[in-house]
Amino acid sequence: MRIATAAYPLDLLPDWAAYAEKQIAWVREAAGQGADLLVFPEYGRMELAGLAGPDVAGDLEASLHAASHLAEKADHLMADLAEGYGVHILCPSGPVFKEDADRPVNRAWLLGPEPGANFLDYADKQVMTRFERETWNVVPGEPLQVIDTPLGRIGVLICYDAEFPLLGRALVEQGADLLLVPSCTDALAGYSRVRIGAMARALEGQCVVAHSPTTGAAPWSPAVDENVGAAGIYGPPDLGFPPTGVIAQGDFDEPGWVIADVDLGAVGRVRREGAVFNRAHWPESEQRARRCETPDPAPESRGQIDLP
């Protein structure tokens, strides 16, 4: 499988036609390089808020509603592109107000090329950042689940979710061989946290992780005004994978696609034959961790001696 993961700039676009043309151009470029799976970033859908004008895009609450209003239309555009170019696409995530819900979730759809069955499933962000929960009031969505595709079993961890081992572990236990991590971070520290989390999930789950960040300035939106990062594709640093764990890495703050060929059969091999069995030994680590939670025995029972 050839994976293309985007370092994606957010633009203030004048109308729907301009938005559609941008999506078409990005998909066309990746598909033209033979990509089978395209990964877009978290909050890439905030560009939709800009179509309502600078005043709406510049208002935190109004921008949520404007982006959500066009979310379904944008997803159907991507579904047409997935079918037309014969690719799978993780759409840019964005706010979605579910029926009868007061607050939005942060949702990304995974689409396939099969006519009439493009919408494979969606993933909602689970753990909100401080900005999302304290200022923007975006709320957690439905539980994570692995998505079965012709390419393999895929899980999605949206940005901050990738920093929590148990979320990645839950997807690996459901059978995920590939994790997709769309992100939106406004500083090097935030990007580094997500990147380190993505690489750690690849190590722990002995799987492949594709990371897609937003990049560049978007001063028209107070929600996503600053964006830093580099797209990357990671694996466990073991049998069949680079010793650094880095399969491919883009230049920092350089918009564009990062593309790599990945054999998910290598995931099965490293889990069976690798130098370590992180995935299989996870339950043992849980058991040992639980033992650490018990009170320390008295010093004398641990063989402690008095020193002169």
Tab-separated table of N, CA and C in Angstrom, residues 147-280:
chain	number	residue	atom	x	y	z
A	147	ILE	N	-11.788	0.236	11.722
A	147	ILE	CA	-12.538	0.267	10.471
A	147	ILE	C	-11.934	-0.765	9.520
A	148	ASP	N	-12.737	-1.715	9.104
A	148	ASP	CA	-12.275	-2.733	8.152
A	148	ASP	C	-12.313	-2.164	6.745
A	149	THR	N	-11.203	-2.262	6.033
A	149	THR	CA	-11.115	-1.773	4.659
A	149	THR	C	-10.371	-2.803	3.812
A	150	PRO	N	-10.470	-2.714	2.484
A	150	PRO	CA	-9.674	-3.597	1.634
A	150	PRO	C	-8.169	-3.421	1.823
A	151	LEU	N	-7.769	-2.283	2.369
A	151	LEU	CA	-6.345	-2.035	2.600
A	151	LEU	C	-5.851	-2.673	3.886
A	152	GLY	N	-6.747	-2.926	4.816
A	152	GLY	CA	-6.378	-3.462	6.115
A	152	GLY	C	-7.286	-2.891	7.186
A	153	ARG	N	-6.990	-3.234	8.426
A	153	ARG	CA	-7.789	-2.765	9.562
A	153	ARG	C	-7.156	-1.478	10.094
A	154	ILE	N	-7.944	-0.400	10.063
A	154	ILE	CA	-7.432	0.940	10.314
A	154	ILE	C	-8.118	1.548	11.537
A	155	GLY	N	-7.322	2.196	12.388
A	155	GLY	CA	-7.839	2.968	13.504
A	155	GLY	C	-7.423	4.424	13.366
A	156	VAL	N	-8.180	5.317	14.001
A	156	VAL	CA	-7.913	6.752	13.916
A	156	VAL	C	-7.800	7.323	15.328
A	157	LEU	N	-6.714	8.037	15.573
A	157	LEU	CA	-6.502	8.766	16.827
A	157	LEU	C	-6.320	10.233	16.458
A	158	ILE	N	-7.289	11.068	16.783
A	158	ILE	CA	-7.232	12.467	16.369
A	158	ILE	C	-6.383	13.271	17.354
A	159	CYS	N	-5.234	13.701	16.894
A	159	CYS	CA	-4.330	14.623	17.575
A	159	CYS	C	-4.044	14.205	19.021
A	160	TYR	N	-4.622	14.912	20.007
A	160	TYR	CA	-4.341	14.675	21.429
A	160	TYR	C	-4.573	13.220	21.822
A	161	ASP	N	-5.525	12.555	21.145
A	161	ASP	CA	-5.799	11.144	21.452
A	161	ASP	C	-4.557	10.278	21.288
A	162	ALA	N	-3.664	10.665	20.364
A	162	ALA	CA	-2.458	9.866	20.115
A	162	ALA	C	-1.486	9.917	21.277
A	163	GLU	N	-1.698	10.850	22.213
A	163	GLU	CA	-0.793	10.975	23.350
A	163	GLU	C	-1.166	10.051	24.513
A	164	PHE	N	-2.239	9.264	24.343
A	164	PHE	CA	-2.728	8.411	25.424
A	164	PHE	C	-2.621	6.935	25.024
A	165	PRO	N	-1.745	6.191	25.691
A	165	PRO	CA	-1.475	4.809	25.283
A	165	PRO	C	-2.705	3.911	25.250
A	166	LEU	N	-3.633	4.096	26.175
A	166	LEU	CA	-4.757	3.163	26.251
A	166	LEU	C	-5.696	3.290	25.059
A	167	LEU	N	-5.798	4.468	24.470
A	167	LEU	CA	-6.638	4.612	23.285
A	167	LEU	C	-6.034	3.854	22.101
A	168	GLY	N	-4.735	4.020	21.903
A	168	GLY	CA	-4.077	3.269	20.848
A	168	GLY	C	-4.141	1.780	21.102
A	169	ARG	N	-3.955	1.395	22.371
A	169	ARG	CA	-4.006	-0.030	22.701
A	169	ARG	C	-5.374	-0.620	22.407
A	170	ALA	N	-6.446	0.141	22.692
A	170	ALA	CA	-7.788	-0.360	22.425
A	170	ALA	C	-7.975	-0.669	20.942
A	171	LEU	N	-7.442	0.181	20.079
A	171	LEU	CA	-7.565	-0.058	18.640
A	171	LEU	C	-6.708	-1.245	18.200
A	172	VAL	N	-5.514	-1.362	18.776
A	172	VAL	CA	-4.654	-2.505	18.444
A	172	VAL	C	-5.315	-3.805	18.893
A	173	GLU	N	-5.942	-3.800	20.057
A	173	GLU	CA	-6.619	-5.009	20.528
A	173	GLU	C	-7.815	-5.355	19.654
A	174	GLN	N	-8.387	-4.356	18.993
A	174	GLN	CA	-9.460	-4.624	18.039
A	174	GLN	C	-8.926	-5.118	16.693
A	175	GLY	N	-7.609	-5.128	16.532
A	175	GLY	CA	-7.014	-5.679	15.323
A	175	GLY	C	-6.404	-4.681	14.383
A	176	ALA	N	-6.227	-3.421	14.810
A	176	ALA	CA	-5.662	-2.411	13.917
A	176	ALA	C	-4.201	-2.721	13.589
A	177	ASP	N	-3.876	-2.647	12.307
A	177	ASP	CA	-2.498	-2.741	11.840
A	177	ASP	C	-1.943	-1.376	11.447
A	178	LEU	N	-2.840	-0.425	11.246
A	178	LEU	CA	-2.478	0.912	10.801
A	178	LEU	C	-3.293	1.928	11.590
A	179	LEU	N	-2.613	2.919	12.164
A	179	LEU	CA	-3.263	4.010	12.881
A	179	LEU	C	-3.027	5.314	12.120
A	180	LEU	N	-4.076	6.097	11.987
A	180	LEU	CA	-3.986	7.398	11.334
A	180	LEU	C	-4.124	8.480	12.396
A	181	VAL	N	-3.209	9.448	12.365
A	181	VAL	CA	-3.176	10.505	13.377
A	181	VAL	C	-3.227	11.865	12.686
A	182	PRO	N	-4.421	12.400	12.456
A	182	PRO	CA	-4.540	13.783	11.981
A	182	PRO	C	-4.350	14.735	13.148
A	183	SER	N	-3.645	15.857	12.929
A	183	SER	CA	-3.377	16.754	14.053
A	183	SER	C	-3.441	18.207	13.623
A	184	CYS	N	-3.560	19.062	14.645
A	184	CYS	CA	-3.539	20.519	14.462
A	184	CYS	C	-2.881	21.094	15.697
A	185	THR	N	-1.652	21.590	15.560
A	185	THR	CA	-0.904	22.085	16.709
A	185	THR	C	-0.314	23.450	16.378
A	186	ASP	N	-0.303	24.336	17.395
A	186	ASP	CA	0.101	25.717	17.137
A	186	ASP	C	1.515	26.039	17.586
A	187	ALA	N	2.250	25.043	18.052
A	187	ALA	CA	3.612	25.279	18.526
A	187	ALA	C	4.441	24.015	18.351
A	188	LEU	N	5.749	24.193	18.331
A	188	LEU	CA	6.646	23.051	18.198
A	188	LEU	C	6.425	22.045	19.317
A	189	ALA	N	6.166	22.537	20.531
A	189	ALA	CA	5.949	21.618	21.656
A	189	ALA	C	4.737	20.734	21.410
A	190	GLY	N	3.640	21.324	20.926
A	190	GLY	CA	2.434	20.541	20.663
A	190	GLY	C	2.648	19.529	19.567
A	191	TYR	N	3.289	19.959	18.478
A	191	TYR	CA	3.590	19.019	17.400
A	191	TYR	C	4.473	17.886	17.913
A	192	SER	N	5.472	18.228	18.715
A	192	SER	CA	6.387	17.201	19.216
A	192	SER	C	5.650	16.192	20.083
A	193	ARG	N	4.719	16.666	20.906
A	193	ARG	CA	3.964	15.735	21.737
A	193	ARG	C	3.193	14.732	20.882
A	194	VAL	N	2.537	15.230	19.837
A	194	VAL	CA	1.758	14.331	18.984
A	194	VAL	C	2.687	13.388	18.223
A	195	ARG	N	3.776	13.909	17.707
A	195	ARG	CA	4.723	13.057	16.965
A	195	ARG	C	5.306	11.973	17.866
A	196	ILE	N	5.722	12.364	19.068
A	196	ILE	CA	6.260	11.377	20.003
A	196	ILE	C	5.184	10.349	20.353
A	197	GLY	N	3.951	10.820	20.568
A	197	GLY	CA	2.855	9.895	20.835
A	197	GLY	C	2.625	8.939	19.682
A	198	ALA	N	2.652	9.459	18.457
A	198	ALA	CA	2.440	8.612	17.288
A	198	ALA	C	3.526	7.537	17.190
A	199	MET	N	4.766	7.924	17.424
A	199	MET	CA	5.861	6.952	17.355
A	199	MET	C	5.765	5.940	18.489
A	200	ALA	N	5.337	6.405	19.665
A	200	ALA	CA	5.175	5.476	20.787
A	200	ALA	C	4.066	4.472	20.508
A	201	ARG	N	2.976	4.911	19.880
A	201	ARG	CA	1.886	3.981	19.555
A	201	ARG	C	2.372	2.948	18.536
A	202	ALA	N	3.230	3.363	17.595
A	202	ALA	CA	3.792	2.406	16.640
A	202	ALA	C	4.669	1.380	17.350
A	203	LEU	N	5.436	1.836	18.336
A	203	LEU	CA	6.299	0.936	19.106
A	203	LEU	C	5.471	-0.038	19.934
A	204	GLU	N	4.514	0.482	20.701
A	204	GLU	CA	3.737	-0.353	21.609
A	204	GLU	C	2.861	-1.353	20.868
A	205	GLY	N	2.226	-0.882	19.798
A	205	GLY	CA	1.301	-1.739	19.055
A	205	GLY	C	1.955	-2.514	17.943
A	206	GLN	N	3.267	-2.273	17.705
A	206	GLN	CA	3.980	-2.888	16.580
A	206	GLN	C	3.132	-2.750	15.315
A	207	CYS	N	2.871	-1.497	14.979
A	207	CYS	CA	2.011	-1.187	13.832
A	207	CYS	C	2.564	0.029	13.108
A	208	VAL	N	1.903	0.410	12.019
A	208	VAL	CA	2.271	1.590	11.245
A	208	VAL	C	1.368	2.742	11.663
A	209	VAL	N	1.955	3.948	11.765
A	209	VAL	CA	1.200	5.142	12.137
A	209	VAL	C	1.502	6.244	11.130
A	210	ALA	N	0.464	6.839	10.545
A	210	ALA	CA	0.616	7.942	9.606
A	210	ALA	C	0.099	9.220	10.255
A	211	HIS	N	0.927	10.246	10.295
A	211	HIS	CA	0.638	11.501	10.998
A	211	HIS	C	0.506	12.629	9.979
A	212	SER	N	-0.636	13.333	10.017
A	212	SER	CA	-0.888	14.449	9.105
A	212	SER	C	-1.195	15.709	9.900
A	213	PRO	N	-0.338	16.748	9.842
A	213	PRO	CA	-0.590	17.981	10.586
A	213	PRO	C	-1.051	19.123	9.676
A	214	THR	N	-1.700	20.123	10.280
A	214	THR	CA	-1.862	21.397	9.601
A	214	THR	C	-0.538	22.152	9.695
A	215	THR	N	-0.363	23.110	8.786
A	215	THR	CA	0.881	23.868	8.802
A	215	THR	C	0.632	25.273	8.283
A	216	GLY	N	1.429	26.224	8.754
A	216	GLY	CA	1.338	27.596	8.279
A	216	GLY	C	0.367	28.453	9.074
A	217	ALA	N	0.363	29.741	8.761
A	217	ALA	CA	-0.473	30.703	9.470
A	217	ALA	C	-1.860	30.800	8.843
A	218	ALA	N	-2.864	30.977	9.707
A	218	ALA	CA	-4.240	31.216	9.257
A	218	ALA	C	-4.813	32.324	10.142
A	219	PRO	N	-4.327	33.556	9.973
A	219	PRO	CA	-4.699	34.643	10.891
A	219	PRO	C	-6.175	35.001	10.865
A	220	TRP	N	-6.898	34.512	9.869
A	220	TRP	CA	-8.328	34.787	9.752
A	220	TRP	C	-9.160	33.964	10.736
A	221	SER	N	-8.544	32.967	11.414
A	221	SER	CA	-9.277	32.108	12.344
A	221	SER	C	-8.593	32.104	13.700
A	222	PRO	N	-9.247	32.585	14.760
A	222	PRO	CA	-8.618	32.524	16.078
A	222	PRO	C	-8.492	31.102	16.617
A	223	ALA	N	-9.190	30.157	15.993
A	223	ALA	CA	-9.126	28.766	16.451
A	223	ALA	C	-7.891	28.047	15.920
A	224	VAL	N	-7.516	28.349	14.690
A	224	VAL	CA	-6.414	27.622	14.041
A	224	VAL	C	-5.441	28.605	13.397
A	225	ASP	N	-5.146	29.686	14.094
A	225	ASP	CA	-4.368	30.771	13.496
A	225	ASP	C	-2.906	30.438	13.285
A	226	GLU	N	-2.350	29.570	14.118
A	226	GLU	CA	-0.950	29.177	13.983
A	226	GLU	C	-0.866	27.661	13.900
A	227	ASN	N	-0.070	27.174	12.958
A	227	ASN	CA	0.016	25.732	12.719
A	227	ASN	C	1.454	25.362	12.376
A	228	VAL	N	1.987	24.391	13.114
A	228	VAL	CA	3.354	23.939	12.849
A	228	VAL	C	3.379	22.412	12.826
A	229	GLY	N	4.303	21.879	12.053
A	229	GLY	CA	4.446	20.431	12.032
A	229	GLY	C	5.047	19.918	10.753
A	230	ALA	N	5.205	18.629	10.692
A	230	ALA	CA	5.722	17.933	9.519
A	230	ALA	C	5.012	16.591	9.428
A	231	ALA	N	4.605	16.224	8.242
A	231	ALA	CA	3.951	14.935	8.043
A	231	ALA	C	4.972	13.815	8.188
A	232	GLY	N	4.502	12.666	8.670
A	232	GLY	CA	5.416	11.543	8.841
A	232	GLY	C	4.690	10.212	8.883
A	233	ILE	N	5.426	9.162	8.598
A	233	ILE	CA	4.919	7.796	8.655
A	233	ILE	C	5.912	6.977	9.472
A	234	TYR	N	5.414	6.290	10.498
A	234	TYR	CA	6.278	5.629	11.469
A	234	TYR	C	5.923	4.154	11.621
A	235	GLY	N	6.893	3.405	12.096
A	235	GLY	CA	6.699	1.992	12.388
A	235	GLY	C	7.522	1.611	13.600
A	236	PRO	N	7.428	0.372	14.052
A	236	PRO	CA	8.262	-0.068	15.174
A	236	PRO	C	9.710	-0.224	14.715
A	237	PRO	N	10.676	0.253	15.485
A	237	PRO	CA	12.076	0.111	15.092
A	237	PRO	C	12.557	-1.315	15.316
A	238	ASP	N	12.182	-2.186	14.415
A	238	ASP	CA	12.455	-3.616	14.572
A	238	ASP	C	12.358	-4.269	13.199
A	239	LEU	N	12.330	-5.551	13.174
A	239	LEU	CA	12.348	-6.362	11.966
A	239	LEU	C	11.431	-5.827	10.874
A	240	GLY	N	11.991	-5.548	9.710
A	240	GLY	CA	11.206	-5.109	8.570
A	240	GLY	C	10.935	-3.626	8.516
A	241	PHE	N	11.391	-2.865	9.531
A	241	PHE	CA	11.163	-1.432	9.582
A	241	PHE	C	12.487	-0.712	9.829
A	242	PRO	N	12.576	0.581	9.510
A	242	PRO	CA	13.820	1.319	9.756
A	242	PRO	C	14.199	1.297	11.237
A	243	PRO	N	15.479	1.256	11.543
A	243	PRO	CA	15.914	1.194	12.940
A	243	PRO	C	15.550	2.441	13.735
A	244	THR	N	15.264	3.539	13.050
A	244	THR	CA	14.821	4.754	13.732
A	244	THR	C	13.313	4.763	13.964
A	245	GLY	N	12.596	3.862	13.314
A	245	GLY	CA	11.146	3.885	13.359
A	245	GLY	C	10.524	4.864	12.387
A	246	VAL	N	11.326	5.644	11.678
A	246	VAL	CA	10.820	6.648	10.742
A	246	VAL	C	10.823	6.070	9.334
A	247	ILE	N	9.647	5.794	8.813
A	247	ILE	CA	9.519	5.282	7.451
A	247	ILE	C	9.643	6.420	6.452
A	248	ALA	N	9.027	7.556	6.760
A	248	ALA	CA	9.128	8.748	5.915
A	248	ALA	C	8.838	9.965	6.772
A	249	GLN	N	9.509	11.072	6.477
A	249	GLN	CA	9.332	12.295	7.258
A	249	GLN	C	9.469	13.490	6.332
A	250	GLY	N	8.501	14.415	6.381
A	250	GLY	CA	8.585	15.624	5.582
A	250	GLY	C	9.412	16.692	6.267
A	251	ASP	N	9.676	17.772	5.537
A	251	ASP	CA	10.377	18.911	6.101
A	251	ASP	C	9.431	19.700	7.003
A	252	PHE	N	9.981	20.253	8.057
A	252	PHE	CA	9.181	20.979	9.025
A	252	PHE	C	8.540	22.204	8.390
A	253	ASP	N	7.235	22.354	8.606
A	253	ASP	CA	6.448	23.490	8.102
A	253	ASP	C	6.508	23.622	6.590
A	254	GLU	N	6.669	22.511	5.902
A	254	GLU	CA	6.695	22.499	4.435
A	254	GLU	C	5.419	21.827	3.939
A	255	PRO	N	4.477	22.593	3.350
A	255	PRO	CA	3.233	21.988	2.874
A	255	PRO	C	3.483	20.961	1.777
A	256	GLY	N	2.639	19.951	1.734
A	256	GLY	CA	2.738	18.945	0.684
A	256	GLY	C	2.533	17.549	1.218
A	257	TRP	N	2.622	16.600	0.320
A	257	TRP	CA	2.427	15.197	0.669
A	257	TRP	C	3.747	14.539	1.053
A	258	VAL	N	3.696	13.677	2.037
A	258	VAL	CA	4.778	12.736	2.337
A	258	VAL	C	4.252	11.357	1.979
A	259	ILE	N	4.986	10.651	1.134
A	259	ILE	CA	4.482	9.403	0.564
A	259	ILE	C	5.472	8.276	0.816
A	260	ALA	N	4.944	7.116	1.185
A	260	ALA	CA	5.794	5.944	1.413
A	260	ALA	C	5.011	4.683	1.108
A	261	ASP	N	5.722	3.683	0.662
A	261	ASP	CA	5.141	2.357	0.466
A	261	ASP	C	5.255	1.571	1.763
A	262	VAL	N	4.148	0.981	2.171
A	262	VAL	CA	4.090	0.237	3.425
A	262	VAL	C	3.486	-1.132	3.158
A	263	ASP	N	4.160	-2.163	3.642
A	263	ASP	CA	3.646	-3.528	3.544
A	263	ASP	C	3.090	-3.908	4.910
A	264	LEU	N	1.759	-3.976	5.023
A	264	LEU	CA	1.180	-4.324	6.310
A	264	LEU	C	1.471	-5.776	6.696
A	265	GLY	N	1.930	-6.576	5.734
A	265	GLY	CA	2.399	-7.908	6.078
A	265	GLY	C	3.591	-7.848	7.015
A	266	ALA	N	4.365	-6.756	6.930
A	266	ALA	CA	5.509	-6.582	7.828
A	266	ALA	C	5.056	-6.405	9.268
A	267	VAL	N	3.841	-5.888	9.451
A	267	VAL	CA	3.305	-5.756	10.802
A	267	VAL	C	3.111	-7.133	11.426
A	268	GLY	N	2.511	-8.038	10.668
A	268	GLY	CA	2.333	-9.392	11.166
A	268	GLY	C	3.656	-10.077	11.454
A	269	ARG	N	4.657	-9.863	10.580
A	269	ARG	CA	5.959	-10.513	10.775
A	269	ARG	C	6.666	-10.007	12.020
A	270	VAL	N	6.638	-8.674	12.234
A	270	VAL	CA	7.351	-8.145	13.393
A	270	VAL	C	6.654	-8.567	14.685
A	271	ARG	N	5.348	-8.740	14.629
A	271	ARG	CA	4.630	-9.212	15.821
A	271	ARG	C	4.925	-10.681	16.111
A	272	ARG	N	5.259	-11.456	15.062
A	272	ARG	CA	5.561	-12.874	15.257
A	272	ARG	C	7.031	-13.142	15.508
A	273	GLU	N	7.903	-12.349	14.851
A	273	GLU	CA	9.315	-12.704	14.792
A	273	GLU	C	10.261	-11.598	15.242
A	274	GLY	N	9.748	-10.485	15.713
A	274	GLY	CA	10.602	-9.364	16.068
A	274	GLY	C	11.518	-9.644	17.242
A	275	ALA	N	12.464	-8.730	17.435
A	275	ALA	CA	13.388	-8.864	18.564
A	275	ALA	C	12.663	-8.693	19.888
A	276	VAL	N	11.549	-7.965	19.870
A	276	VAL	CA	10.712	-7.786	21.063
A	276	VAL	C	9.258	-7.995	20.666
A	277	PHE	N	8.428	-8.253	21.648
A	277	PHE	CA	7.001	-8.496	21.407
A	277	PHE	C	6.164	-7.510	22.231
A	278	ASN	N	6.346	-6.223	21.945
A	278	ASN	CA	5.643	-5.201	22.727
A	278	ASN	C	4.133	-5.418	22.738
A	279	ARG	N	3.572	-5.730	21.591
A	279	ARG	CA	2.118	-5.914	21.507
A	279	ARG	C	1.672	-7.089	22.368
A	280	ALA	N	2.360	-8.227	22.250
A	280	ALA	CA	1.964	-9.425	22.987
A	280	ALA	C	2.252	-9.310	24.473
